[in-house]
PDB file of C-alpha atoms in Angstrom:
ATOM      1  CA  MET A1133      97.020 130.668 102.887  1.00 54.00           C
ATOM      2  CA  TYR A1134      95.904 134.184 102.350  1.00 52.00           C
ATOM      3  CA  VAL A1135      96.026 136.215 106.137  1.00 51.00           C
ATOM      4  CA  LYS A1136      94.727 139.098 105.009  1.00 52.00           C
ATOM      5  CA  GLN A1137      92.444 140.515 102.185  1.00 50.00           C
ATOM      6  CA  VAL A1138      94.305 141.280  98.884  1.00 50.00           C
ATOM      7  CA  PHE A1139      92.349 143.737  96.512  1.00 45.00           C
ATOM      8  CA  SER A1140      95.072 143.066  93.401  1.00 52.00           C
ATOM      9  CA  ILE A1141      92.854 142.599  90.226  1.00 49.00           C
ATOM     10  CA  TRP A1142      95.164 139.856  88.937  1.00 52.00           C
ATOM     11  CA  ARG A1143      94.559 137.722  92.150  1.00 57.00           C
ATOM     12  CA  LEU A1144      90.920 138.511  92.117  1.00 53.00           C
ATOM     13  CA  LEU A1145      90.517 137.279  88.506  1.00 57.00           C
ATOM     14  CA  GLY A1146      92.684 134.478  89.400  1.00 59.00           C
ATOM     15  CA  GLY A1147      92.740 131.681  86.708  1.00 64.00           C
ATOM     16  CA  ILE A1148      89.468 132.710  85.170  1.00 73.00           C
ATOM     17  CA  TRP A1149      90.817 135.920  83.547  1.00 74.00           C
ATOM     18  CA  HIS A1150      91.150 133.981  80.073  1.00 77.00           C
ATOM     19  CA  GLY A1151      87.439 132.785  80.409  1.00 78.00           C
ATOM     20  CA  LEU A1152      86.102 136.222  80.941  1.00 80.00           C
ATOM     21  CA  LEU A1153      87.912 137.493  77.963  1.00 83.00           C
ATOM     22  CA  ALA A1154      86.273 134.936  76.043  1.00 85.00           C
ATOM     23  CA  VAL A1155      82.739 135.494  77.397  1.00 83.00           C
ATOM     24  CA  THR A1156      82.943 139.406  76.828  1.00 84.00           C
ATOM     25  CA  ALA A1157      84.012 138.827  73.195  1.00 87.00           C
ATOM     26  CA  TYR A1158      81.226 136.417  72.695  1.00 80.00           C
ATOM     27  CA  ALA A1159      78.555 138.667  74.219  1.00 84.00           C
ATOM     28  CA  THR A1160      79.797 141.545  72.123  1.00 88.00           C
ATOM     29  CA  LEU A1161      79.068 139.262  69.156  1.00 86.00           C
ATOM     30  CA  VAL A1162      76.064 138.762  70.116  1.00 83.00           C
ATOM     31  CA  PHE A1163      74.855 142.517  70.453  1.00 81.00           C
ATOM     32  CA  TYR A1164      76.646 142.867  67.118  1.00 82.00           C
ATOM     33  CA  LEU A1165      74.721 139.889  65.395  1.00 84.00           C
ATOM     34  CA  PHE A1166      71.345 140.628  66.958  1.00 77.00           C
ATOM     35  CA  SER A1167      71.389 144.531  66.402  1.00 76.00           C
ATOM     36  CA  TYR A1168      73.365 144.935  63.173  1.00 74.00           C
ATOM     37  CA  GLN A1169      72.694 141.968  61.273  1.00 76.00           C
ATOM     38  CA  GLN A1170      69.180 141.427  62.416  1.00 76.00           C
ATOM     39  CA  TRP A1171      69.737 137.872  63.983  1.00 76.00           C
ATOM     40  CA  HIS A1172      66.713 138.050  65.971  1.00 75.00           C
ATOM     41  CA  PHE A1173      66.194 134.606  66.513  1.00 68.00           C
ATOM     42  CA  LEU A1174      69.521 134.858  69.259  1.00 71.00           C
ATOM     43  CA  SER A1175      66.950 136.468  71.686  1.00 75.00           C
ATOM     44  CA  PHE A1176      65.577 133.927  74.246  1.00 74.00           C
ATOM     45  CA  PRO A1177      63.140 134.258  76.835  1.00 79.00           C
ATOM     46  CA  ILE A1178      64.541 135.972  80.163  1.00 79.00           C
ATOM     47  CA  SER A1179      62.709 132.819  81.879  1.00 80.00           C
ATOM     48  CA  ILE A1180      64.952 130.566  80.666  1.00 80.00           C
ATOM     49  CA  ILE A1181      67.925 132.742  82.171  1.00 83.00           C
ATOM     50  CA  THR A1182      66.065 132.535  85.210  1.00 84.00           C
ATOM     51  CA  ILE A1183      65.839 129.021  85.760  1.00 85.00           C
ATOM     52  CA  LEU A1184      69.373 128.123  84.743  1.00 85.00           C
ATOM     53  CA  GLY A1185      70.934 130.748  86.680  1.00 86.00           C
ATOM     54  CA  THR A1186      68.640 129.376  89.983  1.00 87.00           C
ATOM     55  CA  ALA A1187      70.054 125.655  89.105  1.00 86.00           C
ATOM     56  CA  LEU A1188      73.645 126.690  88.666  1.00 87.00           C
ATOM     57  CA  SER A1189      73.603 128.630  91.900  1.00 87.00           C
ATOM     58  CA  LEU A1190      72.289 125.704  93.758  1.00 88.00           C
ATOM     59  CA  LEU A1191      74.881 123.671  91.745  1.00 86.00           C
ATOM     60  CA  LEU A1192      77.947 126.181  92.968  1.00 88.00           C
ATOM     61  CA  GLY A1193      76.310 125.994  96.526  1.00 88.00           C
ATOM     62  CA  PHE A1194      76.932 122.364  96.838  1.00 86.00           C
ATOM     63  CA  ARG A1195      80.170 122.499  95.030  1.00 86.00           C
ATOM     64  CA  THR A1196      81.429 124.940  97.328  1.00 88.00           C
ATOM     65  CA  ASN A1197      80.770 123.554 100.715  1.00 90.00           C
ATOM     66  CA  SER A1198      82.107 120.481  99.447  1.00 88.00           C
ATOM     67  CA  ALA A1199      85.504 122.114  98.537  1.00 88.00           C
ATOM     68  CA  TYR A1200      85.284 123.965 101.903  1.00 90.00           C
ATOM     69  CA  ASP A1201      84.837 120.837 103.932  1.00 92.00           C
ATOM     70  CA  ARG A1202      87.791 119.117 102.399  1.00 91.00           C
ATOM     71  CA  TRP A1203      89.924 122.441 103.469  1.00 92.00           C
ATOM     72  CA  TRP A1204      88.416 122.771 106.883  1.00 94.00           C
ATOM     73  CA  GLU A1205      88.917 119.100 107.738  1.00 95.00           C
ATOM     74  CA  ALA A1206      92.498 119.454 106.750  1.00 94.00           C
ATOM     75  CA  ARG A1207      92.949 122.382 108.791  1.00 94.00           C
ATOM     76  CA  ARG A1208      91.198 120.379 111.642  1.00 96.00           C
ATOM     77  CA  VAL A1209      93.757 117.743 111.502  1.00 96.00           C
ATOM     78  CA  TRP A1210      96.582 119.923 111.466  1.00 96.00           C
ATOM     79  CA  GLY A1211      95.521 121.658 114.600  1.00 95.00           C
ATOM     80  CA  GLU A1212      95.156 118.091 116.392  1.00 96.00           C
ATOM     81  CA  ILE A1213      98.765 117.585 114.899  1.00 97.00           C
ATOM     82  CA  VAL A1214      99.791 120.584 116.859  1.00 96.00           C
ATOM     83  CA  ASN A1215      98.017 119.868 119.977  1.00 96.00           C
ATOM     84  CA  ASP A1216      99.296 116.288 120.076  1.00 96.00           C
ATOM     85  CA  SER A1217     103.105 117.307 119.422  1.00 96.00           C
ATOM     86  CA  ARG A1218     102.681 119.463 122.249  1.00 96.00           C
ATOM     87  CA  SER A1219     101.540 116.711 124.061  1.00 96.00           C
ATOM     88  CA  LEU A1220     103.894 114.230 122.992  1.00 96.00           C
ATOM     89  CA  VAL A1221     106.736 116.077 124.711  1.00 95.00           C
ATOM     90  CA  ARG A1222     105.207 117.068 127.852  1.00 95.00           C
ATOM     91  CA  GLN A1223     104.107 113.811 128.265  1.00 95.00           C
ATOM     92  CA  SER A1224     107.546 112.836 127.681  1.00 94.00           C
ATOM     93  CA  ILE A1225     108.895 115.121 130.386  1.00 93.00           C
ATOM     94  CA  SER A1226     106.506 114.125 132.999  1.00 92.00           C
ATOM     95  CA  PHE A1227     106.575 110.334 132.276  1.00 93.00           C
ATOM     96  CA  ILE A1228     110.052 109.346 131.902  1.00 91.00           C
ATOM     97  CA  LYS A1229     111.876 108.449 134.964  1.00 90.00           C
ATOM     98  CA  THR A1230     115.741 108.441 134.819  1.00 85.00           C
ATOM     99  CA  ASP A1231     118.978 110.052 135.387  1.00 87.00           C
ATOM    100  CA  GLN A1232     118.534 113.709 134.666  1.00 84.00           C
ATOM    101  CA  PRO A1233     121.447 113.755 131.936  1.00 84.00           C
ATOM    102  CA  GLU A1234     120.314 110.687 130.244  1.00 87.00           C
ATOM    103  CA  LYS A1235     116.743 111.997 130.539  1.00 88.00           C
ATOM    104  CA  ASP A1236     117.508 115.406 128.923  1.00 89.00           C
ATOM    105  CA  GLU A1237     119.265 113.707 126.072  1.00 92.00           C
ATOM    106  CA  VAL A1238     116.288 111.230 125.516  1.00 93.00           C
ATOM    107  CA  ILE A1239     113.515 113.873 125.392  1.00 94.00           C
ATOM    108  CA  SER A1240     115.724 116.064 123.267  1.00 94.00           C
ATOM    109  CA  ASN A1241     115.979 113.222 120.847  1.00 95.00           C
ATOM    110  CA  ILE A1242     111.967 112.679 120.840  1.00 96.00           C
ATOM    111  CA  ALA A1243     111.621 116.445 120.194  1.00 96.00           C
ATOM    112  CA  HIS A1244     113.614 116.706 117.356  1.00 96.00           C
ATOM    113  CA  LEU A1245     111.995 113.402 115.779  1.00 96.00           C
ATOM    114  CA  GLN A1246     108.915 115.126 116.111  1.00 97.00           C
ATOM    115  CA  ILE A1247     109.874 118.136 114.670  1.00 96.00           C
ATOM    116  CA  ALA A1248     111.419 116.056 111.906  1.00 96.00           C
ATOM    117  CA  TRP A1249     108.079 114.297 111.434  1.00 97.00           C
ATOM    118  CA  CYS A1250     106.158 117.271 110.957  1.00 96.00           C
ATOM    119  CA  TYR A1251     108.147 118.988 108.351  1.00 96.00           C
ATOM    120  CA  ALA A1252     108.678 115.406 106.440  1.00 96.00           C
ATOM    121  CA  LEU A1253     104.777 115.215 106.467  1.00 96.00           C
ATOM    122  CA  THR A1254     104.766 118.725 105.025  1.00 95.00           C
ATOM    123  CA  ASN A1255     106.956 117.859 102.560  1.00 94.00           C
ATOM    124  CA  SER A1256     105.166 114.709 101.689  1.00 94.00           C
ATOM    125  CA  LEU A1257     101.649 116.140 101.204  1.00 94.00           C
ATOM    126  CA  ARG A1258     103.258 118.727  98.865  1.00 92.00           C
ATOM    127  CA  ARG A1259     105.180 116.246  96.557  1.00 91.00           C
ATOM    128  CA  GLU A1260     108.454 118.073  97.775  1.00 91.00           C
ATOM    129  CA  PRO A1261     111.827 116.672  98.825  1.00 91.00           C
ATOM    130  CA  VAL A1262     110.369 115.200 101.899  1.00 91.00           C
ATOM    131  CA  LEU A1263     113.548 115.138 104.423  1.00 89.00           C
ATOM    132  CA  VAL A1264     114.169 119.209 103.664  1.00 89.00           C
ATOM    133  CA  TYR A1265     113.890 120.804 107.183  1.00 89.00           C
ATOM    134  CA  ALA A1266     113.428 117.065 108.773  1.00 90.00           C
ATOM    135  CA  ASP A1267     116.863 116.284 108.102  1.00 90.00           C
ATOM    136  CA  LEU A1268     118.272 119.373 110.346  1.00 90.00           C
ATOM    137  CA  HIS A1269     116.665 117.020 113.442  1.00 93.00           C
ATOM    138  CA  LEU A1270     117.889 113.582 112.637  1.00 93.00           C
ATOM    139  CA  ASN A1271     120.838 112.191 113.306  1.00 93.00           C
ATOM    140  CA  ALA A1272     122.840 110.271 110.583  1.00 94.00           C
ATOM    141  CA  ALA A1273     121.499 107.002 111.446  1.00 94.00           C
ATOM    142  CA  GLU A1274     117.808 108.270 111.901  1.00 94.00           C
ATOM    143  CA  HIS A1275     118.405 109.584 108.630  1.00 94.00           C
ATOM    144  CA  ASP A1276     119.618 106.823 106.864  1.00 95.00           C
ATOM    145  CA  TYR A1277     116.827 104.534 108.137  1.00 94.00           C
ATOM    146  CA  ALA A1278     114.088 107.009 106.904  1.00 94.00           C
ATOM    147  CA  SER A1279     115.229 108.035 103.872  1.00 93.00           C
ATOM    148  CA  SER A1280     115.403 104.011 102.996  1.00 94.00           C
ATOM    149  CA  GLN A1281     111.659 103.973 103.439  1.00 93.00           C
ATOM    150  CA  ASP A1282     108.716 104.764 101.007  1.00 93.00           C
ATOM    151  CA  ASN A1283     106.748 106.472 103.442  1.00 95.00           C
ATOM    152  CA  ILE A1284     109.255 108.760 105.115  1.00 95.00           C
ATOM    153  CA  PRO A1285     106.825 110.362 107.918  1.00 96.00           C
ATOM    154  CA  ASN A1286     105.662 106.664 108.789  1.00 96.00           C
ATOM    155  CA  ALA A1287     109.234 105.799 109.544  1.00 96.00           C
ATOM    156  CA  ILE A1288     109.854 108.730 111.405  1.00 97.00           C
ATOM    157  CA  LEU A1289     106.851 108.128 113.697  1.00 96.00           C
ATOM    158  CA  ASN A1290     108.248 104.381 113.975  1.00 96.00           C
ATOM    159  CA  LEU A1291     111.557 105.788 115.178  1.00 96.00           C
ATOM    160  CA  ILE A1292     109.477 107.680 117.909  1.00 96.00           C
ATOM    161  CA  GLN A1293     107.843 104.199 118.686  1.00 95.00           C
ATOM    162  CA  SER A1294     110.759 102.467 118.920  1.00 95.00           C
ATOM    163  CA  ARG A1295     112.394 105.044 121.670  1.00 94.00           C
ATOM    164  CA  PHE A1296     109.416 105.046 123.923  1.00 95.00           C
ATOM    165  CA  THR A1297     108.867 101.339 123.598  1.00 95.00           C
ATOM    166  CA  GLU A1298     112.836 100.840 124.760  1.00 93.00           C
ATOM    167  CA  LEU A1299     112.203 102.956 127.576  1.00 93.00           C
ATOM    168  CA  HIS A1300     109.053 101.113 128.691  1.00 93.00           C
ATOM    169  CA  GLU A1301     111.012  97.573 128.502  1.00 93.00           C
ATOM    170  CA  GLN A1302     113.668  99.399 130.481  1.00 92.00           C
ATOM    171  CA  ASN A1303     111.246 100.516 133.522  1.00 92.00           C
ATOM    172  CA  LYS A1304     112.058 103.923 132.918  1.00 92.00           C
ATOM    173  CA  ILE A1305     108.300 104.549 131.693  1.00 92.00           C
ATOM    174  CA  GLU A1306     105.257 102.952 133.810  1.00 93.00           C
ATOM    175  CA  THR A1307     103.358 100.760 131.787  1.00 92.00           C
ATOM    176  CA  LEU A1308     100.045 102.957 132.177  1.00 92.00           C
ATOM    177  CA  LEU A1309     102.017 105.961 131.459  1.00 92.00           C
ATOM    178  CA  TYR A1310     103.350 104.384 128.467  1.00 91.00           C
ATOM    179  CA  GLN A1311      99.642 103.447 127.107  1.00 94.00           C
ATOM    180  CA  ASN A1312      98.819 107.161 127.458  1.00 94.00           C
ATOM    181  CA  ILE A1313     102.048 107.917 125.392  1.00 95.00           C
ATOM    182  CA  ASP A1314     101.101 104.987 122.852  1.00 94.00           C
ATOM    183  CA  GLN A1315      97.391 106.804 122.310  1.00 96.00           C
ATOM    184  CA  THR A1316      98.961 110.177 121.266  1.00 96.00           C
ATOM    185  CA  LEU A1317     101.038 108.400 118.991  1.00 96.00           C
ATOM    186  CA  GLN A1318      98.010 106.894 117.310  1.00 96.00           C
ATOM    187  CA  ARG A1319      96.607 109.852 117.133  1.00 97.00           C
ATOM    188  CA  LEU A1320      99.569 111.312 115.205  1.00 97.00           C
ATOM    189  CA  CYS A1321      99.262 108.511 113.034  1.00 96.00           C
ATOM    190  CA  ASP A1322      95.798 108.831 112.569  1.00 97.00           C
ATOM    191  CA  ALA A1323      96.308 112.641 111.643  1.00 96.00           C
ATOM    192  CA  MET A1324      98.461 111.155 109.044  1.00 96.00           C
ATOM    193  CA  GLY A1325      96.222 109.015 107.492  1.00 96.00           C
ATOM    194  CA  LYS A1326      93.551 111.470 107.352  1.00 96.00           C
ATOM    195  CA  CYS A1327      95.835 113.918 105.528  1.00 95.00           C
ATOM    196  CA  GLU A1328      96.942 111.156 103.259  1.00 95.00           C
ATOM    197  CA  ARG A1329      93.351 110.317 102.371  1.00 94.00           C
ATOM    198  CA  ILE A1330      92.582 113.797 101.732  1.00 93.00           C
ATOM    199  CA  LYS A1331      95.438 114.517  99.320  1.00 92.00           C
ATOM    200  CA  ASN A1332      95.239 111.082  97.583  1.00 91.00           C
ATOM    201  CA  THR A1333      91.138 111.185  97.167  1.00 86.00           C
ATOM    202  CA  VAL A1334      90.428 112.973  94.007  1.00 81.00           C
ATOM    203  CA  PHE A1335      87.314 115.200  93.939  1.00 78.00           C
ATOM    204  CA  PRO A1336      84.842 113.752  91.594  1.00 75.00           C
ATOM    205  CA  THR A1337      85.882 114.659  88.304  1.00 77.00           C
ATOM    206  CA  GLN A1338      82.213 114.102  86.819  1.00 76.00           C
ATOM    207  CA  TYR A1339      80.627 116.656  89.306  1.00 77.00           C
ATOM    208  CA  SER A1340      83.133 119.423  88.711  1.00 78.00           C
ATOM    209  CA  PHE A1341      82.790 118.773  84.834  1.00 82.00           C
ATOM    210  CA  PHE A1342      79.308 119.054  85.012  1.00 83.00           C
ATOM    211  CA  VAL A1343      79.247 122.110  87.015  1.00 85.00           C
ATOM    212  CA  VAL A1344      81.553 124.001  84.461  1.00 84.00           C
ATOM    213  CA  LEU A1345      79.385 122.261  81.742  1.00 86.00           C
ATOM    214  CA  VAL A1346      76.150 124.221  83.191  1.00 87.00           C
ATOM    215  CA  ILE A1347      78.438 127.507  83.660  1.00 87.00           C
ATOM    216  CA  PHE A1348      79.369 127.125  79.958  1.00 87.00           C
ATOM    217  CA  ILE A1349      75.791 126.688  78.783  1.00 87.00           C
ATOM    218  CA  PHE A1350      74.912 129.437  80.968  1.00 87.00           C
ATOM    219  CA  THR A1351      77.310 132.041  79.750  1.00 87.00           C
ATOM    220  CA  LEU A1352      76.029 131.255  75.999  1.00 86.00           C
ATOM    221  CA  VAL A1353      72.390 132.113  76.686  1.00 87.00           C
ATOM    222  CA  LEU A1354      73.081 134.825  79.342  1.00 87.00           C
ATOM    223  CA  PRO A1355      73.577 137.898  76.575  1.00 87.00           C
ATOM    224  CA  MET A1356      70.657 136.284  74.411  1.00 85.00           C
ATOM    225  CA  GLY A1357      68.467 136.412  77.195  1.00 83.00           C
ATOM    226  CA  LEU A1358      69.633 140.306  77.682  1.00 83.00           C
ATOM    227  CA  VAL A1359      70.107 141.874  74.381  1.00 84.00           C
ATOM    228  CA  GLU A1360      66.931 142.628  73.428  1.00 80.00           C
ATOM    229  CA  SER A1361      65.989 144.166  76.357  1.00 80.00           C
ATOM    230  CA  ILE A1362      68.987 146.514  77.556  1.00 83.00           C
ATOM    231  CA  GLY A1363      71.044 146.249  74.096  1.00 82.00           C
ATOM    232  CA  ARG A1364      74.652 147.005  74.366  1.00 83.00           C
ATOM    233  CA  ILE A1365      74.270 147.194  78.240  1.00 88.00           C
ATOM    234  CA  ALA A1366      74.238 143.431  77.903  1.00 85.00           C
ATOM    235  CA  ILE A1367      77.800 143.043  77.423  1.00 87.00           C
ATOM    236  CA  PRO A1368      78.914 144.573  80.764  1.00 88.00           C
ATOM    237  CA  ILE A1369      76.263 142.758  82.475  1.00 88.00           C
ATOM    238  CA  THR A1370      77.422 139.264  81.095  1.00 87.00           C
ATOM    239  CA  PHE A1371      80.947 140.175  82.207  1.00 87.00           C
ATOM    240  CA  ILE A1372      79.621 140.822  85.348  1.00 87.00           C
ATOM    241  CA  ILE A1373      77.204 138.002  86.194  1.00 88.00           C
ATOM    242  CA  SER A1374      79.844 135.603  84.364  1.00 86.00           C
ATOM    243  CA  PHE A1375      82.692 136.717  86.767  1.00 86.00           C
ATOM    244  CA  LEU A1376      80.571 135.920  89.894  1.00 87.00           C
ATOM    245  CA  PHE A1377      79.732 132.249  88.661  1.00 87.00           C
ATOM    246  CA  LEU A1378      83.334 131.658  87.483  1.00 86.00           C
ATOM    247  CA  TYR A1379      84.979 133.025  90.466  1.00 85.00           C
ATOM    248  CA  VAL A1380      82.755 131.160  92.898  1.00 86.00           C
ATOM    249  CA  GLU A1381      83.825 127.747  90.745  1.00 86.00           C
ATOM    250  CA  TRP A1382      87.751 129.190  90.946  1.00 86.00           C
ATOM    251  CA  ILE A1383      87.346 129.392  94.746  1.00 84.00           C
ATOM    252  CA  ALA A1384      85.793 125.853  95.514  1.00 86.00           C
ATOM    253  CA  TYR A1385      88.311 124.384  92.642  1.00 84.00           C
ATOM    254  CA  VAL A1386      91.532 125.635  94.660  1.00 82.00           C
ATOM    255  CA  MET A1387      90.091 125.042  98.022  1.00 86.00           C
ATOM    256  CA  GLN A1388      89.333 121.495  97.155  1.00 87.00           C
ATOM    257  CA  ASN A1389      92.924 120.440  97.442  1.00 87.00           C
ATOM    258  CA  PRO A1390      94.270 121.751 100.698  1.00 90.00           C
ATOM    259  CA  PHE A1391      97.548 120.526 100.122  1.00 90.00           C
ATOM    260  CA  GLU A1392      98.815 121.741  96.950  1.00 86.00           C
ATOM    261  CA  ASN A1393     101.826 124.405  97.965  1.00 82.00           C
ATOM    262  CA  GLY A1394      99.406 127.504  96.875  1.00 79.00           C
ATOM    263  CA  PRO A1395      98.383 130.507  98.271  1.00 78.00           C
ATOM    264  CA  ASN A1396      95.064 129.121  99.542  1.00 80.00           C
ATOM    265  CA  ASP A1397      96.481 126.013 101.067  1.00 86.00           C
ATOM    266  CA  ILE A1398      96.658 124.878 104.771  1.00 89.00           C
ATOM    267  CA  PRO A1399      99.992 126.790 105.847  1.00 91.00           C
ATOM    268  CA  MET A1400     101.927 123.554 106.839  1.00 93.00           C
ATOM    269  CA  THR A1401     105.040 124.947 106.924  1.00 92.00           C
ATOM    270  CA  THR A1402     104.249 127.660 109.211  1.00 92.00           C
ATOM    271  CA  LEU A1403     102.511 125.375 111.490  1.00 94.00           C
ATOM    272  CA  SER A1404     105.723 122.741 111.690  1.00 95.00           C
ATOM    273  CA  ARG A1405     107.620 126.166 112.552  1.00 94.00           C
ATOM    274  CA  THR A1406     105.352 126.797 115.316  1.00 94.00           C
ATOM    275  CA  ILE A1407     105.515 123.260 116.341  1.00 96.00           C
ATOM    276  CA  GLU A1408     109.027 123.186 116.468  1.00 95.00           C
ATOM    277  CA  ILE A1409     109.587 126.736 118.628  1.00 95.00           C
ATOM    278  CA  ASN A1410     107.058 125.166 120.858  1.00 95.00           C
ATOM    279  CA  LEU A1411     109.014 121.809 121.185  1.00 96.00           C
ATOM    280  CA  LEU A1412     112.430 123.545 121.449  1.00 95.00           C
ATOM    281  CA  GLN A1413     111.078 125.863 124.198  1.00 95.00           C
ATOM    282  CA  LEU A1414     109.744 123.086 125.996  1.00 93.00           C
ATOM    283  CA  ILE A1415     113.519 121.200 126.203  1.00 93.00           C
ATOM    284  CA  LYS A1416     115.083 124.597 126.910  1.00 90.00           C
ATOM    285  CA  ALA A1417     116.809 124.385 123.599  1.00 89.00           C
ATOM    286  CA  PRO A1418     120.076 127.111 123.269  1.00 89.00           C
ATOM    287  CA  LYS A1419     118.805 128.226 119.930  1.00 89.00           C
ATOM    288  CA  ILE A1420     115.248 128.907 118.601  1.00 91.00           C
ATOM    289  CA  PRO A1421     114.191 129.660 114.986  1.00 91.00           C
ATOM    290  CA  GLU A1422     112.317 132.806 114.402  1.00 89.00           C
ATOM    291  CA  LYS A1423     108.440 132.556 113.582  1.00 88.00           C
ATOM    292  CA  ILE A1424     107.559 132.387 109.855  1.00 81.00           C
ATOM    293  CA  LEU A1425     105.837 135.997 108.700  1.00 78.00           C
ATOM    294  CA  PRO A1426     103.100 136.612 106.057  1.00 74.00           C
ATOM    295  CA  LYS A1427     105.028 137.358 102.435  1.00 75.00           C
ATOM    296  CA  ASN A1428     102.728 139.597 100.468  1.00 64.00           C
ATOM    297  CA  GLY A1429      99.995 138.590 102.754  1.00 63.00           C
ATOM    298  CA  VAL A1430     100.366 134.980 102.257  1.00 67.00           C
ATOM    299  CA  VAL A1431     101.685 132.199 105.051  1.00 68.00           C
ATOM    300  CA  MET A1432     102.807 129.112 103.693  1.00 63.00           C
TER     301      MET A1432
END
């Protein structure tokens, strides 16, 4: 995710530079044919451009809002994961009643499992090797169990649930307090499901295609509506207006998929590291990792 404004022309143009080159070449061709070849039928009434531009603006507004809603929902879900991860370990510290050495060992195990779950969920959503970083917080038995499952984050969450269930059956957690912990685990499971829903639900392709089609038609008629009144100035004006519409569409495109490991995505690795630091500090671990700092204005 970008954490500061970046004014690099290549980042500004993003993935639309080839389209802008084509639009500029097309506008130049229209000007040449109209001015030097006397193809005056290429001139369109400016009212057509106005109507198309207004309709396109409305479509892009809905498109951008829909894409941003997906991105913001994903960010809110990860905010809930941060909060519930902290709550889970705090509840463990407060609710588990047993001898101190055993309590420290159990709480440490739960904290490390929760950290592993965050990293595993991050990697799973990005379609990367799931146990990278997560395996640092799992023992051999836990690693073997998790790696044998199709949904590794869900398997790790099941390990956490099993730990609390064992403690409850051994009367080391009171029933009412166990129910509170179970609610926290349920919220974590719900958050995982929300992330998977966003990841696996494809943004309506027909809607995206229609918006791109309207942009294409608009860029075709735009220089025709300008060339008679402003001549060669129609070329840079076409470039600027096309850039605005294409860039807004490109922003919507990159924001509609917030888990693709791109610079505009949710910084899940950074959030997982924040959770790791917070939980290790809660259990007073001897080694605390460093925060992940932005690189070239981007955190991942």
